[in-house]
C-alpha positions as a Markdown table, in Angstrom:
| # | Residue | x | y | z |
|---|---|---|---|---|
| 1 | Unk | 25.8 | -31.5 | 8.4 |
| 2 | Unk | 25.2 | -34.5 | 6.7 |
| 3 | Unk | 22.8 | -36.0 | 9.9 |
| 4 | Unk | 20.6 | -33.1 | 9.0 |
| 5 | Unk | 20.3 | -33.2 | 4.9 |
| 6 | Unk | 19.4 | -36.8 | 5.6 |
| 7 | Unk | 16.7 | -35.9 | 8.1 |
| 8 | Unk | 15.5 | -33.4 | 6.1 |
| 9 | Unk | 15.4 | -35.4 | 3.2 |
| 10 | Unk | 13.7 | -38.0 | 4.9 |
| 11 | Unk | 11.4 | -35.5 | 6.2 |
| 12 | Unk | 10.5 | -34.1 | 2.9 |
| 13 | Unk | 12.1 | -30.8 | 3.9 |
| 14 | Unk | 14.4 | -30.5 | 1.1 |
| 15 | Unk | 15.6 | -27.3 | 0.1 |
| 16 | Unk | 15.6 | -28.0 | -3.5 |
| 17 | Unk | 11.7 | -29.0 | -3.2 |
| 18 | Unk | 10.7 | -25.5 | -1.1 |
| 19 | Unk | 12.2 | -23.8 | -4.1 |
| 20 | Unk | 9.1 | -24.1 | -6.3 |
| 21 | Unk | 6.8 | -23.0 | -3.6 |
| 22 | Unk | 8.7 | -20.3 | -3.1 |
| 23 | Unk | 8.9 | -18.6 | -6.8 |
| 24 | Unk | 5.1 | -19.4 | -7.0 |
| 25 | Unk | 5.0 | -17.2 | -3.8 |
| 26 | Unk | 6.6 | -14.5 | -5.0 |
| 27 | Unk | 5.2 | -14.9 | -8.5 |
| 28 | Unk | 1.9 | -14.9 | -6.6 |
| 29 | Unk | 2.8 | -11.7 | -4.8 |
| 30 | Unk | 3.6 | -9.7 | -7.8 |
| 31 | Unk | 0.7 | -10.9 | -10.0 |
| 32 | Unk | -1.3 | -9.0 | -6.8 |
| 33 | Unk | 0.9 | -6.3 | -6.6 |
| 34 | Unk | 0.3 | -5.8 | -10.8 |
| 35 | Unk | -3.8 | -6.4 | -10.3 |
| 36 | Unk | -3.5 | -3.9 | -7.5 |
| 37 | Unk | -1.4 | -1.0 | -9.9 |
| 38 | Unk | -3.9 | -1.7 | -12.6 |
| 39 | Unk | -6.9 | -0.9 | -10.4 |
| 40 | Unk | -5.1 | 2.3 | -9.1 |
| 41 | Unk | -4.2 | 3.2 | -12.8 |
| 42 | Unk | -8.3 | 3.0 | -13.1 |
| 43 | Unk | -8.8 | 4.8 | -10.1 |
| 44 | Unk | -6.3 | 7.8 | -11.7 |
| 45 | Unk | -8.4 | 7.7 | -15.1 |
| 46 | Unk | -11.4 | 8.0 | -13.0 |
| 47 | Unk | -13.2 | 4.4 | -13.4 |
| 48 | Unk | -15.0 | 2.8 | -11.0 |
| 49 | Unk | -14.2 | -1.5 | -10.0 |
| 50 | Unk | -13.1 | -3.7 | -12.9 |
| 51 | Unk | -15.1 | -6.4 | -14.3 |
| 52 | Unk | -13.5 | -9.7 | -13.4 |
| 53 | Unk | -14.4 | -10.6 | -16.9 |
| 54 | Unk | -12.2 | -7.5 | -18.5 |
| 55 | Unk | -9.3 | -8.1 | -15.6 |
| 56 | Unk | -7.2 | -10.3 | -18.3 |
| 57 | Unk | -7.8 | -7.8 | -20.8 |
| 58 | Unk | -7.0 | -4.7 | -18.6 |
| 59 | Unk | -3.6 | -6.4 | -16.8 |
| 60 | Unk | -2.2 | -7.5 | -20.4 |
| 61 | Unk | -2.8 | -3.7 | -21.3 |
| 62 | Unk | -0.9 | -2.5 | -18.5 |
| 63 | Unk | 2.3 | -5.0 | -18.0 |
| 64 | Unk | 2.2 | -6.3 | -21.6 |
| 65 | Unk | 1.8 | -9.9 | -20.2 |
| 66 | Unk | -1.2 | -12.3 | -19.8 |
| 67 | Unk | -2.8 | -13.0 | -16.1 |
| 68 | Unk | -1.6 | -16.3 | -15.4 |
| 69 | Unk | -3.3 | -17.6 | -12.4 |
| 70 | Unk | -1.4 | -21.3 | -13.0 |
| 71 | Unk | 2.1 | -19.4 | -12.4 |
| 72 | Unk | 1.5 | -18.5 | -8.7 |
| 73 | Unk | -0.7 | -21.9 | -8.1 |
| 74 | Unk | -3.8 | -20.8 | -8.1 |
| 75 | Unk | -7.1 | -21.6 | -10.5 |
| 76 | Unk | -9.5 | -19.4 | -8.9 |
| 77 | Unk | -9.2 | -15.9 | -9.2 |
| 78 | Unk | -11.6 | -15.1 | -6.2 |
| 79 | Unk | -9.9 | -17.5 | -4.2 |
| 80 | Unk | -6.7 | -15.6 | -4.8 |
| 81 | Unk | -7.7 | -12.1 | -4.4 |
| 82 | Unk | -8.9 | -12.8 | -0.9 |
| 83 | Unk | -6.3 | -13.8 | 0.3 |
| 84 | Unk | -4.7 | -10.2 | -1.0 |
| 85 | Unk | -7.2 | -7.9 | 1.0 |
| 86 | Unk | -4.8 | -5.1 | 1.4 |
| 87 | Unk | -4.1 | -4.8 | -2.0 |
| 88 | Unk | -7.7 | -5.9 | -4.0 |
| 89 | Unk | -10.9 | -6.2 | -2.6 |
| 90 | Unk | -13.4 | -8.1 | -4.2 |
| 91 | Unk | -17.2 | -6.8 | -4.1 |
| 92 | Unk | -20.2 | -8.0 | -5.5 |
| 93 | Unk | -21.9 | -5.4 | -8.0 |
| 94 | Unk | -25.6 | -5.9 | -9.7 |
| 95 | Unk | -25.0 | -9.7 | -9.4 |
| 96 | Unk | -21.8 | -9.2 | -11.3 |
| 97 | Unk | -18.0 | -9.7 | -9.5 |
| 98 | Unk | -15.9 | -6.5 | -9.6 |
| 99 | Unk | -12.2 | -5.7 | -8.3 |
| 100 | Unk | -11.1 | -2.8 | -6.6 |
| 101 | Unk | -8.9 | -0.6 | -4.4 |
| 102 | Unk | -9.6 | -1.8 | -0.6 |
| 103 | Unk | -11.7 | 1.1 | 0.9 |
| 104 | Unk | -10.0 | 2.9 | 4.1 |
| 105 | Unk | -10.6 | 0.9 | 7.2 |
| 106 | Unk | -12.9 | 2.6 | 10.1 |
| 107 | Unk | -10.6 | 4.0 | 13.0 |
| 108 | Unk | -7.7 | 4.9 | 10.1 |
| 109 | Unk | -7.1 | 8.3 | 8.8 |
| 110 | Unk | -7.1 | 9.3 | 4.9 |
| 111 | Unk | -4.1 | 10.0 | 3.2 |
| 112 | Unk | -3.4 | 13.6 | 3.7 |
| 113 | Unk | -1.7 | 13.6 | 0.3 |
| 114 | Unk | -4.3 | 13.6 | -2.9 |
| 115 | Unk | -3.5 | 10.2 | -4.9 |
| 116 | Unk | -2.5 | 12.5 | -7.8 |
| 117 | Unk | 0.3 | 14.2 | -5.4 |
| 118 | Unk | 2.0 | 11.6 | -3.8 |
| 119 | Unk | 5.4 | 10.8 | -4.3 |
| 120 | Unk | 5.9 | 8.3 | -7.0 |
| 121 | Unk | 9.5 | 7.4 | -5.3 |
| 122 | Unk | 11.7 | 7.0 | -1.9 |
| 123 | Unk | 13.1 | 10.4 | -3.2 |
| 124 | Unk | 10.6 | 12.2 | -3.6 |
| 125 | Unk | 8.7 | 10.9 | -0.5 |
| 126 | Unk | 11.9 | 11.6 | 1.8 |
| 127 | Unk | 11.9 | 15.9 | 0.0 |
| 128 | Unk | 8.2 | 15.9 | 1.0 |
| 129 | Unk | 8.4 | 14.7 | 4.3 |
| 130 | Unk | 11.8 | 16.9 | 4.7 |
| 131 | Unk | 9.5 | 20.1 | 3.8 |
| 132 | Unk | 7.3 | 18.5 | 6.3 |
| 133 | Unk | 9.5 | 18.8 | 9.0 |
| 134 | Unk | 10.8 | 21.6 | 8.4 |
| 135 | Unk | 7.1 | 23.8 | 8.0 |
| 136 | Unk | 6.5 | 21.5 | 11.7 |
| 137 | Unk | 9.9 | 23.5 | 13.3 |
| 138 | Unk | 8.7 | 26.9 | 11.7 |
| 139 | Unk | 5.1 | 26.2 | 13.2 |
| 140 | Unk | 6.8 | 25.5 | 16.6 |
| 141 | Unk | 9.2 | 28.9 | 16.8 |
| 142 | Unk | 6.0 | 30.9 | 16.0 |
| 143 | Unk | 4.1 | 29.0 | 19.1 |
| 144 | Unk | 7.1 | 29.5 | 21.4 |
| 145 | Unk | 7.0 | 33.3 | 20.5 |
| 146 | Unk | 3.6 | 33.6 | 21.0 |
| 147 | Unk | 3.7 | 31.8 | 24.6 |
| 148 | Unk | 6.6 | 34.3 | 25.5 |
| 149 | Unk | 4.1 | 37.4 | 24.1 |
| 150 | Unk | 1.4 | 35.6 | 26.3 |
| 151 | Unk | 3.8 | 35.4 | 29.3 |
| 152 | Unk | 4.7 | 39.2 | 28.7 |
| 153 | Unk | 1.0 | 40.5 | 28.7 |
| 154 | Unk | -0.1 | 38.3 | 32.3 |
| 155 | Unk | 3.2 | 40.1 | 33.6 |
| 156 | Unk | 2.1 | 43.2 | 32.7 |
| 157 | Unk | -1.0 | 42.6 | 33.8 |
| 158 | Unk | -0.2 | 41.4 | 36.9 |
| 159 | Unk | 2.4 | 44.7 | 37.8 |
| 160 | Unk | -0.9 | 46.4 | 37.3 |
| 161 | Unk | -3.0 | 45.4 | 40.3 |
């Protein structure tokens, strides 16, 4: 109880002062998350990497709000991206910086849904991978009927020598 508020206290580990960290965390998080739906917006309208120079201009377009590097505690906005790589990668162009998409990792496979198809929603993704499933059992009761066909023909073969 009160032992450990002191010790905290003393120790600067007061809950009160994580509490600003922790918004500029998430605030961090969800300027990335916005920088990374812009870029997949371009990717849909069939752009290449954005400008860092046109990012401000492209992000107020899309949310209605201003890129604000100073909410999430951050003044550099290369500094920042990196340490988003699954979201934006950061790439060097004719001596110019541009943002985009990450590219697929080696070793991992590509969606087998096009972009423009996939679901947009926990709904939707949970029907698709429902018709999944079920087209998977069909697939598997035509393989087990062709294994029994199979099994008939080497028995038939078979009585015959």
């Amino acid at each position: 109880g009160l032992k450990r508020a002191l010790a905290e206290e003393a120790a600067g580990d007061d809950p009160e002062s994580k509490k600003p960290r922790k918004d500029s965390e998430d605030l961090a998080r969800m300027l990335a998350h916005g920088v990374a739906r812009v870029l997949q917006t371009r990717q849909k309208e069939g752009k290449g990497p954005l400008p860092l120079e046109q990012l401000e201009e492209a992000f107020k377009a899309q949310w209605g709000v201003a890129f604000d590097l100073g909410q999430a505690n951050e003044t550099d906005p290369l500094v920042f991206f990196r340490k988003w790589p699954r979201l934006v990668e950061v790439i060097e162009v004719n001596g110019g910086t541009k943002l985009q998409l990450p590219s697929k990792k080696p070793g991992l496979p590509a969606s087998p849904i096009p972009h423009e198809e996939a679901p947009q929603s926990k709904a939707e993704a949970l029907a698709l991978a429902s018709q999944g499933l079920e087209a998977m059992r069909e697939l598997a009761k035509k393989q087990q009927e062709l294994i029994r066909q199979q099994e008939a023909v080497v028995q038939y073969l078979q009585s015959l020598q």
